[in-house]
Short mmCIF file of C-alpha atoms in Angstrom, two decimals:
data_model
loop_
_atom_site.label_atom_id
_atom_site.label_comp_id
_atom_site.label_asym_id
_atom_site.label_seq_id
_atom_site.Cartn_x
_atom_site.Cartn_y
_atom_site.Cartn_z
CA MET A 82 36.14 112.47 75.13
CA LEU A 83 33.91 111.73 78.08
CA TYR A 84 35.34 108.21 78.19
CA ALA A 85 38.87 109.56 78.28
CA MET A 86 38.03 112.03 80.98
CA LYS A 87 36.38 109.37 83.06
CA HIS A 88 39.20 106.91 82.63
CA GLY A 89 41.82 109.60 83.04
CA TYR A 90 40.24 110.59 86.34
CA ALA A 91 40.20 106.94 87.36
CA VAL A 92 43.90 106.63 86.57
CA VAL A 93 44.68 109.71 88.62
CA LEU A 94 42.72 108.30 91.57
CA ALA A 95 44.43 104.95 91.26
CA LEU A 96 47.82 106.59 91.22
CA ALA A 97 46.93 108.70 94.22
CA PHE A 98 45.96 105.69 96.29
CA ALA A 99 49.00 103.77 95.12
CA MET A 100 51.45 106.48 96.20
CA PRO A 101 53.02 105.93 99.61
CA ALA A 102 51.80 108.19 102.38
CA ALA A 103 54.04 111.10 103.28
CA PRO A 104 56.22 110.16 106.24
CA LEU A 105 55.26 111.53 109.62
CA GLN A 106 57.60 114.12 111.02
CA ALA A 107 60.40 112.31 112.77
CA GLN A 108 60.74 112.87 116.51
CA ASP A 109 63.84 112.43 118.61
CA PRO A 110 63.19 109.25 120.66
CA VAL A 111 65.58 110.39 123.38
CA GLN A 112 64.18 113.87 123.98
CA PRO A 113 60.40 113.94 123.51
CA PRO A 114 59.64 117.60 122.75
CA ALA A 115 56.27 117.49 124.50
CA TRP A 116 57.63 116.38 127.87
CA PRO A 117 57.18 117.82 130.41
CA ALA A 118 54.13 119.78 129.39
CA ARG A 119 52.86 120.20 132.97
CA ALA A 120 53.99 119.80 136.57
CA VAL A 121 55.83 116.60 137.50
CA ARG A 122 55.30 114.88 140.85
CA LEU A 123 58.18 113.39 142.85
CA VAL A 124 56.77 110.99 145.47
CA VAL A 125 59.00 110.68 148.54
CA PRO A 126 58.03 107.77 150.83
CA SER A 127 59.39 109.45 153.96
CA SER A 128 58.77 112.50 156.10
CA PRO A 129 59.87 116.06 155.26
CA GLY A 130 63.31 117.04 156.49
CA GLY A 131 65.00 113.65 156.12
CA GLY A 132 67.83 112.84 153.74
CA THR A 133 65.61 111.51 150.96
CA ASP A 134 63.35 114.55 151.17
CA ILE A 135 66.29 116.96 151.06
CA TYR A 136 67.71 115.19 148.02
CA ALA A 137 64.32 115.18 146.27
CA ARG A 138 63.95 118.93 146.81
CA LEU A 139 67.41 119.57 145.39
CA LEU A 140 66.39 117.55 142.34
CA ALA A 141 63.09 119.38 142.07
CA GLN A 142 64.89 122.71 142.10
CA GLY A 143 67.49 121.70 139.53
CA LEU A 144 65.09 119.89 137.21
CA GLY A 145 62.59 122.73 137.38
CA ASP A 146 65.24 125.24 136.36
CA ALA A 147 66.54 123.02 133.56
CA LEU A 148 63.21 121.91 132.08
CA LYS A 149 61.21 125.10 132.74
CA GLN A 150 58.46 123.14 134.45
CA GLN A 151 57.45 122.67 138.06
CA PHE A 152 58.63 119.56 139.91
CA ILE A 153 56.56 119.03 143.07
CA VAL A 154 57.76 116.94 146.02
CA GLU A 155 54.94 114.96 147.62
CA ASN A 156 55.76 113.22 150.93
CA ARG A 157 53.93 109.96 151.61
CA PRO A 158 55.67 108.45 154.66
CA GLY A 159 54.82 105.25 156.48
CA ALA A 160 55.52 101.51 156.62
CA SER A 161 59.25 101.89 155.92
CA GLY A 162 58.55 103.50 152.57
CA ASN A 163 55.92 101.03 151.40
CA ILE A 164 53.03 103.52 151.36
CA GLY A 165 54.72 106.01 149.08
CA ALA A 166 56.25 103.30 146.91
CA GLU A 167 52.86 101.67 146.39
CA MET A 168 51.34 105.01 145.45
CA ALA A 169 54.05 105.66 142.87
CA ALA A 170 53.89 102.11 141.51
CA LYS A 171 50.15 102.39 140.90
CA SER A 172 50.31 105.86 139.31
CA ALA A 173 49.74 106.32 135.60
CA PRO A 174 52.96 105.64 133.66
CA ASP A 175 52.64 108.94 131.80
CA GLY A 176 55.92 110.55 132.81
CA TYR A 177 54.38 112.84 135.44
CA THR A 178 54.93 110.73 138.58
CA PHE A 179 58.27 109.39 139.81
CA LEU A 180 59.47 107.80 143.04
CA VAL A 181 62.45 109.32 144.86
CA SER A 182 63.35 106.78 147.50
CA ALA A 183 66.07 105.58 149.82
CA THR A 184 67.34 102.01 149.58
CA PRO A 185 64.64 100.15 151.57
CA ALA A 186 61.60 100.60 149.31
CA LEU A 187 63.27 99.21 146.17
CA VAL A 188 66.02 96.97 147.58
CA VAL A 189 65.41 95.74 151.13
CA ASN A 190 61.65 95.65 151.66
CA PRO A 191 60.99 92.94 149.03
CA SER A 192 62.83 90.51 151.33
CA LEU A 193 61.66 92.05 154.59
CA TYR A 194 57.89 92.04 154.04
CA ARG A 195 55.88 88.99 153.05
CA ASN A 196 52.91 90.86 151.60
CA LEU A 197 54.41 93.89 149.94
CA PRO A 198 51.67 95.86 148.11
CA TYR A 199 53.91 96.33 145.06
CA ASN A 200 56.61 94.41 143.21
CA ALA A 201 59.83 96.38 143.41
CA GLU A 202 61.21 94.81 140.24
CA ARG A 203 58.17 94.52 137.98
CA ASP A 204 56.29 97.67 139.00
CA PHE A 205 59.14 100.16 138.47
CA ALA A 206 61.42 101.28 135.69
CA PRO A 207 64.82 102.33 137.13
CA VAL A 208 65.76 105.90 136.17
CA ALA A 209 68.87 106.87 138.16
CA ARG A 210 70.67 105.82 141.31
CA GLY A 211 71.26 109.46 142.03
CA VAL A 212 73.53 109.48 145.07
CA ILE A 213 75.14 107.20 147.60
CA ASN A 214 74.66 108.13 151.25
CA PRO A 215 77.67 106.73 153.18
CA LEU A 216 77.41 105.57 156.76
CA VAL A 217 79.67 106.32 159.70
CA PHE A 218 80.09 103.92 162.63
CA VAL A 219 80.13 105.90 165.86
CA SER A 220 80.49 104.86 169.51
CA HIS A 221 79.70 106.40 172.86
CA PRO A 222 82.82 107.90 174.51
CA SER A 223 82.37 105.61 177.52
CA VAL A 224 83.16 102.60 175.33
CA PRO A 225 86.96 102.08 175.37
CA VAL A 226 87.44 101.75 171.60
CA THR A 227 88.53 104.05 168.80
CA SER A 228 88.29 101.70 165.82
CA VAL A 229 86.06 98.96 164.40
CA PRO A 230 88.66 96.21 165.02
CA ALA A 231 88.84 97.30 168.67
CA LEU A 232 85.03 97.26 168.86
CA VAL A 233 84.96 93.74 167.43
CA ALA A 234 87.64 92.58 169.88
CA LEU A 235 85.65 94.00 172.78
CA ALA A 236 82.47 92.28 171.57
CA ARG A 237 84.31 88.97 171.51
CA ARG A 238 85.44 89.47 175.12
CA VAL A 239 81.96 90.43 176.34
CA PRO A 240 79.56 88.62 173.97
CA GLY A 241 75.97 89.81 174.08
CA LYS A 242 76.82 92.95 176.04
CA LEU A 243 77.35 95.70 173.44
CA ALA A 244 74.09 97.22 172.23
CA TYR A 245 73.75 99.12 168.98
CA GLY A 246 70.87 101.18 167.66
CA SER A 247 69.42 101.45 164.19
CA ALA A 248 66.68 103.23 162.29
CA GLY A 249 64.68 99.98 162.41
CA SER A 250 64.90 96.29 161.60
CA GLY A 251 66.07 95.82 158.03
CA SER A 252 67.35 99.38 157.69
CA THR A 253 70.79 99.88 156.19
CA THR A 254 71.97 100.97 159.65
CA ASN A 255 70.91 97.53 160.92
CA LEU A 256 72.20 95.54 157.96
CA GLY A 257 75.55 97.32 158.00
CA VAL A 258 76.24 96.05 161.51
CA LYS A 259 75.02 92.59 160.52
CA MET A 260 77.65 92.56 157.77
CA ILE A 261 80.36 93.29 160.34
CA GLU A 262 79.00 90.55 162.62
CA GLU A 263 79.10 88.01 159.81
CA THR A 264 82.55 89.06 158.60
CA ALA A 265 84.22 89.36 162.00
CA GLY A 266 82.38 86.65 163.91
CA ALA A 267 81.23 89.09 166.60
CA ARG A 268 77.76 89.45 168.08
CA PHE A 269 76.03 92.62 169.21
CA VAL A 270 72.61 93.37 170.71
CA HIS A 271 70.27 95.14 168.30
CA VAL A 272 67.99 97.91 169.59
CA PRO A 273 65.73 99.13 166.75
CA TYR A 274 64.33 102.66 166.92
CA LYS A 275 61.66 104.41 164.90
CA GLY A 276 64.04 106.46 162.85
CA LEU A 277 67.66 107.51 162.92
CA GLY A 278 67.00 110.65 164.96
CA GLN A 279 65.73 108.61 167.91
CA ALA A 280 68.63 106.19 167.62
CA ILE A 281 71.28 108.91 167.77
CA GLN A 282 69.60 110.33 170.87
CA GLY A 283 69.84 106.89 172.46
CA LEU A 284 73.56 106.84 171.70
CA LEU A 285 74.05 110.34 173.12
CA ARG A 286 72.32 109.29 176.37
CA GLY A 287 74.61 106.29 176.69
CA ASP A 288 71.83 103.75 176.14
CA LEU A 289 73.86 102.27 173.28
CA ALA A 290 77.50 101.34 172.81
CA PHE A 291 77.60 102.27 169.14
CA MET A 292 75.57 102.54 165.95
CA ALA A 293 75.80 103.13 162.21
CA SER A 294 74.44 106.49 161.11
CA ASP A 295 74.35 108.63 158.04
CA ILE A 296 77.10 111.20 158.26
CA VAL A 297 74.92 114.30 158.44
CA THR A 298 73.02 112.99 161.49
CA ALA A 299 76.15 112.06 163.45
CA LEU A 300 78.46 114.86 162.30
CA PRO A 301 77.31 117.61 164.72
CA HIS A 302 78.27 115.42 167.70
CA ILE A 303 81.71 114.25 166.54
CA PRO A 304 83.86 117.41 167.00
CA SER A 305 82.63 117.83 170.58
CA GLY A 306 83.48 114.21 171.42
CA ARG A 307 79.92 113.28 172.35
CA VAL A 308 80.32 110.41 169.90
CA VAL A 309 83.50 108.87 168.48
CA ALA A 310 83.82 108.21 164.74
CA LEU A 311 85.22 104.71 164.20
CA ALA A 312 84.95 104.24 160.43
CA VAL A 313 83.04 105.34 157.33
CA THR A 314 81.76 103.12 154.55
CA LEU A 315 83.18 105.49 151.90
CA ARG A 316 85.78 108.21 152.21
CA THR A 317 84.31 111.67 152.70
CA PRO A 318 85.89 115.14 153.05
CA LEU A 319 83.53 115.82 155.96
CA LEU A 320 85.46 113.27 158.05
CA PRO A 321 88.94 113.37 156.50
CA GLY A 322 90.72 111.63 159.37
CA THR A 323 88.27 108.76 159.73
CA PRO A 324 89.33 105.44 158.14
CA THR A 325 87.05 103.52 155.82
CA LEU A 326 85.86 100.01 156.64
CA ALA A 327 88.28 98.80 153.97
CA ASP A 328 91.12 100.59 155.77
CA ALA A 329 90.00 98.90 158.99
CA GLY A 330 90.25 95.45 157.43
CA TYR A 331 86.71 94.92 156.13
CA PRO A 332 86.94 95.68 152.39
CA GLY A 333 83.90 93.66 151.31
CA ILE A 334 81.28 95.50 153.34
CA GLU A 335 79.07 97.79 151.25
CA ALA A 336 76.61 99.10 153.79
CA HIS A 337 75.85 102.54 152.47
CA ALA A 338 72.38 103.63 151.39
CA SER A 339 71.31 105.30 148.16
CA PHE A 340 68.73 107.88 147.16
CA MET A 341 67.31 106.71 143.85
CA VAL A 342 64.70 107.61 141.24
CA ALA A 343 62.28 105.21 139.56
CA ALA A 344 59.25 105.51 137.30
CA PRO A 345 56.07 103.43 137.23
CA ALA A 346 56.54 100.45 134.92
CA GLY A 347 55.35 101.24 131.42
CA THR A 348 56.65 104.80 131.41
CA SER A 349 58.06 105.71 128.01
CA PRO A 350 61.72 104.62 127.75
CA ALA A 351 62.41 107.93 126.01
CA ILE A 352 61.15 109.85 129.04
CA VAL A 353 63.12 107.59 131.39
CA ARG A 354 66.32 108.26 129.45
CA ARG A 355 65.58 111.97 129.25
CA LEU A 356 64.99 112.31 132.98
CA SER A 357 68.07 110.22 133.78
CA ALA A 358 70.23 112.48 131.62
CA GLU A 359 68.73 115.61 133.18
CA ILE A 360 69.38 114.29 136.70
CA MET A 361 73.02 113.72 135.77
CA GLN A 362 73.31 117.30 134.56
CA VAL A 363 71.65 118.65 137.70
CA MET A 364 74.15 116.82 139.91
CA LYS A 365 77.05 118.22 137.90
CA SER A 366 75.97 121.82 138.41
CA PRO A 367 78.28 123.64 140.86
CA ALA A 368 75.44 124.95 143.04
CA ILE A 369 73.80 121.53 143.51
CA ARG A 370 77.13 119.73 143.82
CA GLU A 371 78.14 122.05 146.66
CA LYS A 372 74.95 121.17 148.53
CA LEU A 373 75.44 117.45 147.92
CA ASP A 374 78.99 117.66 149.26
CA ALA A 375 77.73 119.40 152.41
CA LEU A 376 75.39 116.43 152.95
CA ALA A 377 78.17 113.87 152.26
CA LEU A 378 76.13 112.60 149.29
CA ILE A 379 78.19 111.09 146.46
CA PRO A 380 76.68 111.42 142.94
CA ILE A 381 76.53 108.30 140.79
CA PHE A 382 76.42 108.88 137.04
CA ASP A 383 75.01 105.61 135.74
CA THR A 384 72.57 104.87 132.94
CA PRO A 385 69.11 103.40 133.61
CA GLU A 386 70.43 100.04 132.40
CA GLU A 387 73.43 100.16 134.74
CA PHE A 388 71.17 101.19 137.60
CA ALA A 389 68.81 98.28 136.89
CA ALA A 390 71.71 95.81 136.96
CA SER A 391 73.03 97.15 140.28
CA LEU A 392 69.54 97.05 141.80
CA LYS A 393 69.25 93.38 140.93
CA LYS A 394 72.60 92.59 142.57
CA GLU A 395 71.78 94.60 145.70
CA ARG A 396 68.38 92.93 146.14
CA ALA A 397 70.03 89.51 146.00
CA ARG A 398 72.82 90.53 148.40
CA PHE A 399 70.52 92.04 151.03
CA ALA A 400 68.04 89.19 150.66
CA GLU A 401 70.75 86.73 151.69
CA ILE A 402 71.73 88.82 154.73
CA ILE A 403 68.09 89.11 155.81
CA ARG A 404 67.51 85.38 155.34
CA ARG A 405 70.68 84.30 157.18
CA ASN A 406 69.91 86.53 160.17
CA ASN A 407 66.13 85.88 160.26
CA ILE A 408 65.39 89.61 160.14
CA VAL A 409 61.69 90.45 159.97
CA ALA A 410 59.79 93.71 159.68
CA GLU A 411 58.57 95.15 162.94
#
């Protein structure tokens, strides 16, 4: 009897250890239920009040409402976005820090700076392009042109005489004009400023013949005639009568900027996909969409994979323009 009990107990133990473990409760890989469990930081590598900052705060508002958690915008300006981008790149990839940046930090700066303190491709996981920020080419009313072809023709007649301003060497407002120079065979004189606000003031004073600007910065001065809108990079209801560069005969020029979101490399792909999907929903909401329209920002509803592919193409395209024109950081 004792033998049977002993051996029976042994059999029961053996069977217990031989049985497969109960499966862990399955979790949805796309929507981790535990995220976000605390406040999320959106690092903006530019000053408060600029286009990137405004977009980030719209996202913070929409994401906070949707996910019932606080999204905090943290401005870290300096070095054309490099300071904030480095901070985000070196943050823990735990899903609680993201970079909300304009085009330079992730697309242009890798070719513009020799010793960038981060690797724009390896150190970030693309989340969402977010929005495109079209440019408008505007001239001073003293310049006798009303279109880009007329501006190009004038530049050919007086080479080296027409000055244009930009937000700085390597900015999209600089590279957009370089694309026109290369396409049309014209040459202008570049005057870099420390920011778009200073450049538009130079144009208003008559220090410049023309410039490329984001639409919101130039728009207040167009109805009064203080500046003349020549063309936009993408059609916008804010300037319904202004032709696009394609309309003007330059269809291959894609000079607009973007406001984009990226995560530190190593962030959970599930969190990346979740945030990307939530950003898309935020930009579809009527209240946010109305504000984006007022800023001439065009939402882009791409997946993280599509965004990554477009980033790679843009880096290569801008790298060639920078190399051909020997553009260096100031």
